[in-house]
Amino acid sequence: MGSMSRRDLLRGLATGAVLAGVATLQPEPARAADGPPISESDPAAKAVKYVEDAKQAKGAAPGSTCANCALYQGKEGARTGLCQIFPGKSVVAAGWCASWAPQI
Ligand code: SF4
């Protein structure tokens, strides 16, 4: 009996360690000026089919990425930047979403 509960405890600890490992696999924190990166699984991101890699986007016009979107606010050459449709959150310059709009 005692060994069973000890095994359960160890299993619980192992699960916790796995979850902690997943947590540390998150992308590196964006610089404060950018705000935290929006996740592709965020409901707001899903609503506009946001992806971090425009090449994976279905329906993206060839060559369209966040970096050349009218709603992107990142600096030229930066890996990430703020996007007007995700207030306070950053997007990947190489990403894309269905709200992509050409710069005028
Ligand atoms: Fe990227 Fe533009 Fe969509 Fe924002 S609106 S996520 S900058 S494509």
PDB file of C-alpha atoms and ligand atoms in Angstrom:
ATOM      1  CA  MET A   1       0.000   0.000   0.000  1.00  0.00           C
ATOM      2  CA  GLY A   2       2.685   2.382   1.054  1.00  0.00           C
ATOM      3  CA  SER A   3       4.619   1.797  -2.153  1.00  0.00           C
ATOM      4  CA  MET A   4       1.491   2.413  -4.271  1.00  0.00           C
ATOM      5  CA  SER A   5       0.889   5.835  -2.836  1.00  0.00           C
ATOM      6  CA  ARG A   6       4.582   6.593  -3.178  1.00  0.00           C
ATOM      7  CA  ARG A   7       4.363   5.622  -6.855  1.00  0.00           C
ATOM      8  CA  ASP A   8       1.316   7.838  -7.301  1.00  0.00           C
ATOM      9  CA  LEU A   9       3.185  10.677  -5.674  1.00  0.00           C
ATOM     10  CA  LEU A  10       6.159  10.147  -7.994  1.00  0.00           C
ATOM     11  CA  ARG A  11       3.836  10.015 -10.990  1.00  0.00           C
ATOM     12  CA  GLY A  12       2.271  13.277  -9.877  1.00  0.00           C
ATOM     13  CA  LEU A  13       5.690  14.854  -9.521  1.00  0.00           C
ATOM     14  CA  ALA A  14       6.696  13.606 -12.970  1.00  0.00           C
ATOM     15  CA  THR A  15       3.552  15.114 -14.500  1.00  0.00           C
ATOM     16  CA  GLY A  16       4.312  18.390 -12.799  1.00  0.00           C
ATOM     17  CA  ALA A  17       7.862  18.292 -14.143  1.00  0.00           C
ATOM     18  CA  VAL A  18       6.559  17.710 -17.679  1.00  0.00           C
ATOM     19  CA  LEU A  19       4.153  20.624 -17.372  1.00  0.00           C
ATOM     20  CA  ALA A  20       6.939  22.824 -16.029  1.00  0.00           C
ATOM     21  CA  GLY A  21       9.064  21.777 -18.997  1.00  0.00           C
ATOM     22  CA  VAL A  22       6.316  22.818 -21.410  1.00  0.00           C
ATOM     23  CA  ALA A  23       6.050  26.175 -19.669  1.00  0.00           C
ATOM     24  CA  THR A  24       9.751  26.830 -20.192  1.00  0.00           C
ATOM     25  CA  LEU A  25       9.413  26.052 -23.924  1.00  0.00           C
ATOM     26  CA  GLN A  26       7.408  29.233 -24.495  1.00  0.00           C
ATOM     27  CA  PRO A  27       8.999  31.678 -26.936  1.00  0.00           C
ATOM     28  CA  GLU A  28      11.511  34.028 -25.445  1.00  0.00           C
ATOM     29  CA  PRO A  29       9.765  36.994 -23.850  1.00  0.00           C
ATOM     30  CA  ALA A  30       9.303  39.890 -26.214  1.00  0.00           C
ATOM     31  CA  ARG A  31      10.908  43.157 -25.294  1.00  0.00           C
ATOM     32  CA  ALA A  32       8.727  45.327 -23.104  1.00  0.00           C
ATOM     33  CA  ALA A  33       8.150  47.781 -25.955  1.00  0.00           C
ATOM     34  CA  ASP A  34       6.520  45.006 -27.953  1.00  0.00           C
ATOM     35  CA  GLY A  35       4.274  43.552 -25.297  1.00  0.00           C
ATOM     36  CA  PRO A  36       3.911  39.805 -24.857  1.00  0.00           C
ATOM     37  CA  PRO A  37       3.588  37.759 -28.050  1.00  0.00           C
ATOM     38  CA  ILE A  38       0.072  36.730 -28.961  1.00  0.00           C
ATOM     39  CA  SER A  39      -0.369  32.986 -29.152  1.00  0.00           C
ATOM     40  CA  GLU A  40      -1.794  31.334 -32.249  1.00  0.00           C
ATOM     41  CA  SER A  41      -4.187  29.573 -29.877  1.00  0.00           C
ATOM     42  CA  ASP A  42      -5.488  32.842 -28.402  1.00  0.00           C
ATOM     43  CA  PRO A  43      -9.189  33.172 -29.340  1.00  0.00           C
ATOM     44  CA  ALA A  44      -8.524  36.637 -30.806  1.00  0.00           C
ATOM     45  CA  ALA A  45      -5.726  35.212 -32.936  1.00  0.00           C
ATOM     46  CA  LYS A  46      -7.791  32.226 -34.005  1.00  0.00           C
ATOM     47  CA  ALA A  47     -10.643  34.548 -35.030  1.00  0.00           C
ATOM     48  CA  VAL A  48      -8.405  36.064 -37.715  1.00  0.00           C
ATOM     49  CA  LYS A  49      -6.454  32.851 -38.438  1.00  0.00           C
ATOM     50  CA  TYR A  50      -3.193  34.374 -37.192  1.00  0.00           C
ATOM     51  CA  VAL A  51      -0.096  32.227 -37.731  1.00  0.00           C
ATOM     52  CA  GLU A  52       3.488  32.991 -36.773  1.00  0.00           C
ATOM     53  CA  ASP A  53       4.749  31.786 -40.152  1.00  0.00           C
ATOM     54  CA  ALA A  54       2.974  33.272 -43.167  1.00  0.00           C
ATOM     55  CA  LYS A  55       4.093  30.276 -45.221  1.00  0.00           C
ATOM     56  CA  GLN A  56       1.753  28.130 -43.124  1.00  0.00           C
ATOM     57  CA  ALA A  57      -1.168  30.499 -43.693  1.00  0.00           C
ATOM     58  CA  LYS A  58      -4.044  29.322 -45.817  1.00  0.00           C
ATOM     59  CA  GLY A  59      -5.334  32.071 -48.066  1.00  0.00           C
ATOM     60  CA  ALA A  60      -2.438  34.491 -47.616  1.00  0.00           C
ATOM     61  CA  ALA A  61      -1.554  36.479 -50.716  1.00  0.00           C
ATOM     62  CA  PRO A  62       1.985  35.561 -51.769  1.00  0.00           C
ATOM     63  CA  GLY A  63       4.503  37.779 -50.015  1.00  0.00           C
ATOM     64  CA  SER A  64       2.051  39.210 -47.496  1.00  0.00           C
ATOM     65  CA  THR A  65       3.357  39.119 -43.933  1.00  0.00           C
ATOM     66  CA  CYS A  66       2.835  41.125 -40.758  1.00  0.00           C
ATOM     67  CA  ALA A  67       5.994  43.075 -41.625  1.00  0.00           C
ATOM     68  CA  ASN A  68       4.311  44.576 -44.695  1.00  0.00           C
ATOM     69  CA  CYS A  69       0.821  44.901 -43.205  1.00  0.00           C
ATOM     70  CA  ALA A  70      -0.724  48.343 -42.670  1.00  0.00           C
ATOM     71  CA  LEU A  71      -1.692  47.353 -39.119  1.00  0.00           C
ATOM     72  CA  TYR A  72       1.827  46.296 -38.085  1.00  0.00           C
ATOM     73  CA  GLN A  73       3.701  48.688 -35.805  1.00  0.00           C
ATOM     74  CA  GLY A  74       7.015  46.925 -35.419  1.00  0.00           C
ATOM     75  CA  LYS A  75      10.293  48.503 -36.385  1.00  0.00           C
ATOM     76  CA  GLU A  76      11.797  47.647 -39.754  1.00  0.00           C
ATOM     77  CA  GLY A  77      13.912  44.500 -39.403  1.00  0.00           C
ATOM     78  CA  ALA A  78      12.570  43.614 -35.941  1.00  0.00           C
ATOM     79  CA  ARG A  79      11.524  40.002 -35.392  1.00  0.00           C
ATOM     80  CA  THR A  80       8.297  41.028 -33.680  1.00  0.00           C
ATOM     81  CA  GLY A  81       6.167  44.131 -33.300  1.00  0.00           C
ATOM     82  CA  LEU A  82       2.830  45.374 -32.051  1.00  0.00           C
ATOM     83  CA  CYS A  83      -0.261  44.891 -34.169  1.00  0.00           C
ATOM     84  CA  GLN A  84      -3.243  47.225 -34.011  1.00  0.00           C
ATOM     85  CA  ILE A  85      -5.782  44.410 -33.869  1.00  0.00           C
ATOM     86  CA  PHE A  86      -4.135  42.817 -30.798  1.00  0.00           C
ATOM     87  CA  PRO A  87      -3.749  45.749 -28.388  1.00  0.00           C
ATOM     88  CA  GLY A  88      -0.682  45.352 -26.184  1.00  0.00           C
ATOM     89  CA  LYS A  89       0.386  42.109 -27.859  1.00  0.00           C
ATOM     90  CA  SER A  90       3.123  41.558 -30.378  1.00  0.00           C
ATOM     91  CA  VAL A  91       3.042  39.493 -33.542  1.00  0.00           C
ATOM     92  CA  VAL A  92       5.863  37.874 -35.487  1.00  0.00           C
ATOM     93  CA  ALA A  93       7.027  39.976 -38.457  1.00  0.00           C
ATOM     94  CA  ALA A  94       6.998  36.829 -40.602  1.00  0.00           C
ATOM     95  CA  GLY A  95       3.457  36.009 -39.489  1.00  0.00           C
ATOM     96  CA  TRP A  96       0.135  36.658 -41.153  1.00  0.00           C
ATOM     97  CA  CYS A  97      -3.570  36.864 -40.407  1.00  0.00           C
ATOM     98  CA  ALA A  98      -6.810  37.258 -42.351  1.00  0.00           C
ATOM     99  CA  SER A  99      -6.940  40.969 -41.445  1.00  0.00           C
ATOM    100  CA  TRP A 100      -3.769  41.670 -43.408  1.00  0.00           C
ATOM    101  CA  ALA A 101      -4.104  45.008 -45.183  1.00  0.00           C
ATOM    102  CA  PRO A 102      -1.753  46.532 -47.748  1.00  0.00           C
ATOM    103  CA  GLN A 103       0.325  49.508 -46.667  1.00  0.00           C
ATOM    104  CA  ILE A 104      -0.671  52.647 -48.540  1.00  0.00           C
TER     105      ILE A 104
HETATM  106 FE1  SF4 B   1      -0.108  40.594 -38.876  1.00  0.00          FE
HETATM  107 FE2  SF4 B   1      -1.485  42.560 -40.059  1.00  0.00          FE
HETATM  108 FE3  SF4 B   1      -2.753  40.443 -39.093  1.00  0.00          FE
HETATM  109 FE4  SF4 B   1      -1.677  42.207 -37.447  1.00  0.00          FE
HETATM  110  S1  SF4 B   1      -3.378  42.594 -38.886  1.00  0.00           S
HETATM  111  S2  SF4 B   1      -1.535  39.972 -37.277  1.00  0.00           S
HETATM  112  S3  SF4 B   1       0.164  42.812 -38.550  1.00  0.00           S
HETATM  113  S4  SF4 B   1      -1.283  40.444 -40.804  1.00  0.00           S
END
